[in-house]
Coordinates of C-alpha atoms in Angstrom, one line a residue:
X268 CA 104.4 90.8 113.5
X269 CA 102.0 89.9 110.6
X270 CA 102.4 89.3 107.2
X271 CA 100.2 87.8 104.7
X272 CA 97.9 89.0 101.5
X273 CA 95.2 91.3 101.6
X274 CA 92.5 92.4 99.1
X275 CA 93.2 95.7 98.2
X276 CA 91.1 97.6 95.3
X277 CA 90.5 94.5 93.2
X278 CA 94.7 93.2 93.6
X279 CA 96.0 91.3 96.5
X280 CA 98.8 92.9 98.2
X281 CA 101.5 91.5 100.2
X282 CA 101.9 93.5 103.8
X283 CA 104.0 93.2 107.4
X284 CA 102.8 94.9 110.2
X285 CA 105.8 95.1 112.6
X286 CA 105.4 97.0 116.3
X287 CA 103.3 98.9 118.2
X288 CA 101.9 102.2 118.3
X289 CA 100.4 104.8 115.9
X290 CA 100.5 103.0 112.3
X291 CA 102.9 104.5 109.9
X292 CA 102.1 103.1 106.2
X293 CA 105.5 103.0 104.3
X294 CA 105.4 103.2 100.5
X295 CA 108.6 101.9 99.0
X296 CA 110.5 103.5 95.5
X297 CA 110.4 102.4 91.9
X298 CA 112.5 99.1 92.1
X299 CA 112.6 97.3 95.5
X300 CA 109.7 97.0 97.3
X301 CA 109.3 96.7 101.0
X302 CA 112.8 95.9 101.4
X303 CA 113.3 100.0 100.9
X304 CA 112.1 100.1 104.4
X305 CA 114.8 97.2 105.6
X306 CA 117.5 99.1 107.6
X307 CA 114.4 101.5 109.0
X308 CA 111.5 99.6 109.9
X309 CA 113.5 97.3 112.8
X310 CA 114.4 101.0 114.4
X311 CA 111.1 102.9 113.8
X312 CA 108.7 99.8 115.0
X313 CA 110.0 100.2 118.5
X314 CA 108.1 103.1 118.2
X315 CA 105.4 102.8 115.5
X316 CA 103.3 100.2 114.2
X317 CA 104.5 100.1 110.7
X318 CA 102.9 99.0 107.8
X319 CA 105.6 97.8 104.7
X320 CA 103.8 96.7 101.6
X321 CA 104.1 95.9 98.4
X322 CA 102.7 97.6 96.0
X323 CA 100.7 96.5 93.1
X324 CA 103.0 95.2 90.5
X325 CA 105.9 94.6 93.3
X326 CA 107.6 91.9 95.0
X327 CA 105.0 89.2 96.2
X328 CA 101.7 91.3 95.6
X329 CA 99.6 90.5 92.3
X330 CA 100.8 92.4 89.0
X331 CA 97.6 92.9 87.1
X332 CA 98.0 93.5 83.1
X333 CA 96.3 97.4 83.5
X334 CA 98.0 101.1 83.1
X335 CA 100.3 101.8 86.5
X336 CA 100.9 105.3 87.6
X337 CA 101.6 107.6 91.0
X338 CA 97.4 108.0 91.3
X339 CA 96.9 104.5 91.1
X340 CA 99.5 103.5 93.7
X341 CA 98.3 106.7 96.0
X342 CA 94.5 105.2 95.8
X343 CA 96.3 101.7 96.8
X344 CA 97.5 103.1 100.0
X345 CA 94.3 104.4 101.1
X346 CA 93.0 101.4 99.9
X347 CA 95.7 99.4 102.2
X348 CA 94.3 101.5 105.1
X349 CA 90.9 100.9 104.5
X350 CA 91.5 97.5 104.4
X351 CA 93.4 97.5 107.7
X352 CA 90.6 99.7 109.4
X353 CA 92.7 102.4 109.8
X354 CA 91.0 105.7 109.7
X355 CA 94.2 108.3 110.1
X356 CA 98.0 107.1 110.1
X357 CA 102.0 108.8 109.5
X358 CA 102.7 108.4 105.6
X359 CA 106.5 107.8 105.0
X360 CA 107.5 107.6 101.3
X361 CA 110.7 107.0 99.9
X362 CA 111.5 108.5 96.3
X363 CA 108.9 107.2 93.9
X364 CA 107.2 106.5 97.2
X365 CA 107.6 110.1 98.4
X366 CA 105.9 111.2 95.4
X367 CA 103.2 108.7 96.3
X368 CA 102.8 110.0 99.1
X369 CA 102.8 113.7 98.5
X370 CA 99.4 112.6 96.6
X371 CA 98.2 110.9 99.1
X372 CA 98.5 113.4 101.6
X373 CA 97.3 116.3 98.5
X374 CA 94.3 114.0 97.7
X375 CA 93.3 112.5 101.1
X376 CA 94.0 114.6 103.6
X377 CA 91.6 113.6 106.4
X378 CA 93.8 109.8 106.1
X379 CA 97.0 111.7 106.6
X380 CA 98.5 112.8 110.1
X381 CA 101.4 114.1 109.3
X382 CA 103.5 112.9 105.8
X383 CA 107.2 112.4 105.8
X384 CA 108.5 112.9 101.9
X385 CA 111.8 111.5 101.1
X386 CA 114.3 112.2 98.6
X387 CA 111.5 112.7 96.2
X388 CA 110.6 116.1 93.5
X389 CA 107.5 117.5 92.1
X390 CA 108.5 117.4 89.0
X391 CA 111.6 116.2 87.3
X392 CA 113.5 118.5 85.0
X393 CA 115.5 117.5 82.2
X394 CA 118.5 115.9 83.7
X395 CA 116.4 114.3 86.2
X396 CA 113.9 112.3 83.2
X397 CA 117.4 111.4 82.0
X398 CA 118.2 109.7 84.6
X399 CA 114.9 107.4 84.5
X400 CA 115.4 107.0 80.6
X401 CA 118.4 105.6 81.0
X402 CA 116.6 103.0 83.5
X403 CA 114.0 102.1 80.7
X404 CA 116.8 101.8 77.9
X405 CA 118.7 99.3 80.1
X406 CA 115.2 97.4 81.2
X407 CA 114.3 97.3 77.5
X408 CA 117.8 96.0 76.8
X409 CA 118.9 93.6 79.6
X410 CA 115.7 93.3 81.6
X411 CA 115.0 94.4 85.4
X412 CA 118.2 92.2 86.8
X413 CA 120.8 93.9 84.6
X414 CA 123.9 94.2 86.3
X415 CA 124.8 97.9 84.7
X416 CA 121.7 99.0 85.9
X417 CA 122.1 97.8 89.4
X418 CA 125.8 99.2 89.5
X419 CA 124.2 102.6 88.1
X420 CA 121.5 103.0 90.8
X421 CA 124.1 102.2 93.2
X422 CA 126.1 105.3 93.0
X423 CA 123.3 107.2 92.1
X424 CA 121.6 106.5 95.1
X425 CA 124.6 105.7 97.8
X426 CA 127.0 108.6 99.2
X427 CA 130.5 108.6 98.7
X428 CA 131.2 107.4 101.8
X429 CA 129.2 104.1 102.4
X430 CA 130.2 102.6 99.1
X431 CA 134.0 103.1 100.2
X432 CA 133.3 100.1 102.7
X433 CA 133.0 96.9 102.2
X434 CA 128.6 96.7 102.9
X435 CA 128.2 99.7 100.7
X436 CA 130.2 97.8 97.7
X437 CA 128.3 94.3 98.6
X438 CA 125.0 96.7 97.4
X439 CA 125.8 96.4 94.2
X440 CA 124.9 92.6 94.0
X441 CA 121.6 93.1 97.1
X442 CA 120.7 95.9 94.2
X443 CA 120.8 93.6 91.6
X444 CA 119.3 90.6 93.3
X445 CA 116.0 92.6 94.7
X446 CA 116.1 94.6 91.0
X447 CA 115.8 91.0 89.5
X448 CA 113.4 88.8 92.2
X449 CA 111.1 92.0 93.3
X450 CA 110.4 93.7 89.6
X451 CA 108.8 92.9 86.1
X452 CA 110.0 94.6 83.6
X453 CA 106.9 96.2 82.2
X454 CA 105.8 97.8 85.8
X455 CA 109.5 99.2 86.6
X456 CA 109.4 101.0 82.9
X457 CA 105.5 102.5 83.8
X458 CA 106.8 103.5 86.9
X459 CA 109.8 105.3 85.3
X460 CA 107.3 107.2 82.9
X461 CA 105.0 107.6 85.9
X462 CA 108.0 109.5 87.1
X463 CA 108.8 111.5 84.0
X464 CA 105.1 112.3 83.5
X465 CA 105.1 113.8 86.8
X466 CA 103.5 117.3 88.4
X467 CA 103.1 117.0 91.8
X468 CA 103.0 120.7 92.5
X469 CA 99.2 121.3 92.5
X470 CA 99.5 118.4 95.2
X471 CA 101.9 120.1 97.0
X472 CA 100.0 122.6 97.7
X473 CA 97.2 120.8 98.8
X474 CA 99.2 119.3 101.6
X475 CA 97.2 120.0 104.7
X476 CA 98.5 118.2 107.4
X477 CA 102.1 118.4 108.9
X478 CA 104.9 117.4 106.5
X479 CA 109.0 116.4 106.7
X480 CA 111.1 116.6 103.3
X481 CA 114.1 114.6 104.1
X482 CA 117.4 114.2 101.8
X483 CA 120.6 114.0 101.8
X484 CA 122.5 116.5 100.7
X485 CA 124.5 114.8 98.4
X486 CA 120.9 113.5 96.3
X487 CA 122.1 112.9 93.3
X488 CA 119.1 111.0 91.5
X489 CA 116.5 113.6 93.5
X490 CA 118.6 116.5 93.6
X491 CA 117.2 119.8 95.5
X492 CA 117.6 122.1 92.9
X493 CA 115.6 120.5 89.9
X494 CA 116.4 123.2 87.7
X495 CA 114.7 125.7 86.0
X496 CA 112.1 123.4 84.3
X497 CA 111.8 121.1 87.5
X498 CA 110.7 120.9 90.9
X499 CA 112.9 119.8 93.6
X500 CA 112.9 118.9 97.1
X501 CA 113.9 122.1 97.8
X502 CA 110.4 123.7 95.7
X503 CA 108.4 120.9 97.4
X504 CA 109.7 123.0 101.3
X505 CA 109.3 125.8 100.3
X506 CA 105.8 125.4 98.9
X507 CA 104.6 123.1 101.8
X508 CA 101.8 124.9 103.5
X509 CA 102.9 123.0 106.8
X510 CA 106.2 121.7 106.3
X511 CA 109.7 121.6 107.7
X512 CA 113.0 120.2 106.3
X513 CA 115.8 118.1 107.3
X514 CA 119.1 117.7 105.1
X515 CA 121.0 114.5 105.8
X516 CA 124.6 115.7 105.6
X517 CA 126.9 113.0 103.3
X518 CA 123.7 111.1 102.4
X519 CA 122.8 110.2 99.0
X520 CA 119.4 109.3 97.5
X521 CA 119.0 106.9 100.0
X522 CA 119.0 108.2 103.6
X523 CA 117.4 104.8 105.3
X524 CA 120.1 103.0 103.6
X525 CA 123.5 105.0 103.9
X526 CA 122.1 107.5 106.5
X527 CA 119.9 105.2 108.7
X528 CA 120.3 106.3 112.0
X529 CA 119.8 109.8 110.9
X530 CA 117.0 109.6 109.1
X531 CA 115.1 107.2 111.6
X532 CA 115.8 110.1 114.4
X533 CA 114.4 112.8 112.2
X534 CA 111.9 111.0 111.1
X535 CA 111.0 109.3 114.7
X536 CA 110.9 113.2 116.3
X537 CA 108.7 114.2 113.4
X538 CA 106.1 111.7 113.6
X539 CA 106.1 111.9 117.8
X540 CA 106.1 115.8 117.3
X541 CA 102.9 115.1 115.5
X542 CA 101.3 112.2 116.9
X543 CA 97.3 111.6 117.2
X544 CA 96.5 109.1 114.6
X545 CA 94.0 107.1 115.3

């Protein structure tokens, strides 16, 4: 295992390299770095050689004063392979790392062997930008480590069923803590417009290689079905030119954390079922 700074498009980026194998670059969500990947990476690296990284503006990499958006960040991870020497690799993006990713794999597909997009949309409809407004008012009011916000991303992002034990209700305060030590407050709020800005779909579309939507189907931040005005994880399979789907039953936004072992099987089959990176 490595894990040390590396020069990445002008910033210097914290990375771990963990396993053997063909690499799989994981690109963490809006408010918790690497440690998205926690529960997942031990499992997948017996596998894989994953990459976890943080991005620009997270956890221990540099946060440079300049505009942050989903292009930025998806130029970063090609950046983080070119830096690594790695010509092809397996993309797995969580949420706002999903949506990374489904640029990365729209806008560099020669990089890509196969993408894995996780509870992520296209585009957010109404009640999905809600729920990112409502991050930015509490930032702007009680900063990055504010309790309400960590106990509101908790349910929003947690079934049912893993905050009824006793780990699932200790989240509240790991939320809190990685909200607090792994964020600033001015990058989280970019990356919440970033989100509210966003269409994906032309992307989508663009998506050569093979691809996995993966959700659970009880996504309540994420949902499917967008709505009318939005684009869901549902549009994003269906409009896949190479894609398949995989609903985590009684998992919430976050599959690797209240679904692990079900989303590291799917995910594991997917990226064997397409293997060939170089």
């Amino acid at each position: 295992m490595t894990d040390s700074m590396i020069e990445v498009r002008g910033a210097r980026l914290w990375h771990e390299i963990s396993g053997e194998g063909e690499p799989v670059l994981q690109i963490h969500g809006s408010g918790f770095g690497h440690f998205n990947f926690g529960p997942i990476t031990p499992i997948l690296s017996k596998t894989f050689r994953c990459i976890d990284y943080d991005q620009r503006g997270y956890g221990a990499s540099e946060k440079p004063e300049q505009h942050y958006d989903l292009e930025v960040w998806a130029d970063d991870a090609v950046g983080m392979l070119d830096a690594l020497g790695i010509e092809k690799a397996h993309i797995h993006g969580t949420s706002m790392g999903g949506m990374v990713a489904t640029i990365v794999a729209g806008k560099y597909p020669d990089r890509v062997q196969s993408v894995v997009i996780n509870c992520a949309a296209a585009k957010l409809g109404f009640s999905g930008r809600l729920v990112f407004k409502n991050w930015i008012d509490l930032i702007k009011l009680e900063g990055c480590g504010s309790r309400i916000l960590a106990e509101l991303i908790a349910w929003q992002c947690l079934s049912r069923a893993y905050m009824a034990t006793p780990e699932g209700q200790e989240g509240v305060e790991v939320i809190q803590q990685i909200l607090r030590d792994a964020n600033e407050d001015r990058v989280m709020i970019q990356a919440c417009e970033a989100m509210n800005a966003m269409d994906n779909r032309d992307w989508v579309k663009k998506i050569t290689s093979p691809a996995l939507v993966i959700g659970g189907d009880e996504d309540v931040m994420t949902p499917w079905d967008q709505g009318p005005d939005g684009a869901g994880q549902q549009w994003i399979a269906d409009n896949l030119p190479n894609g398949e789907t995989y609903v985590v039953k009684g998992g919430n936004h976050s599959t690797i954390f209240d679904s692990t072992e079900d989303h590291a099987q799917a995910v594991t089959a997917f990226f064997t079922k397409h293997a060939g990176a170089a």
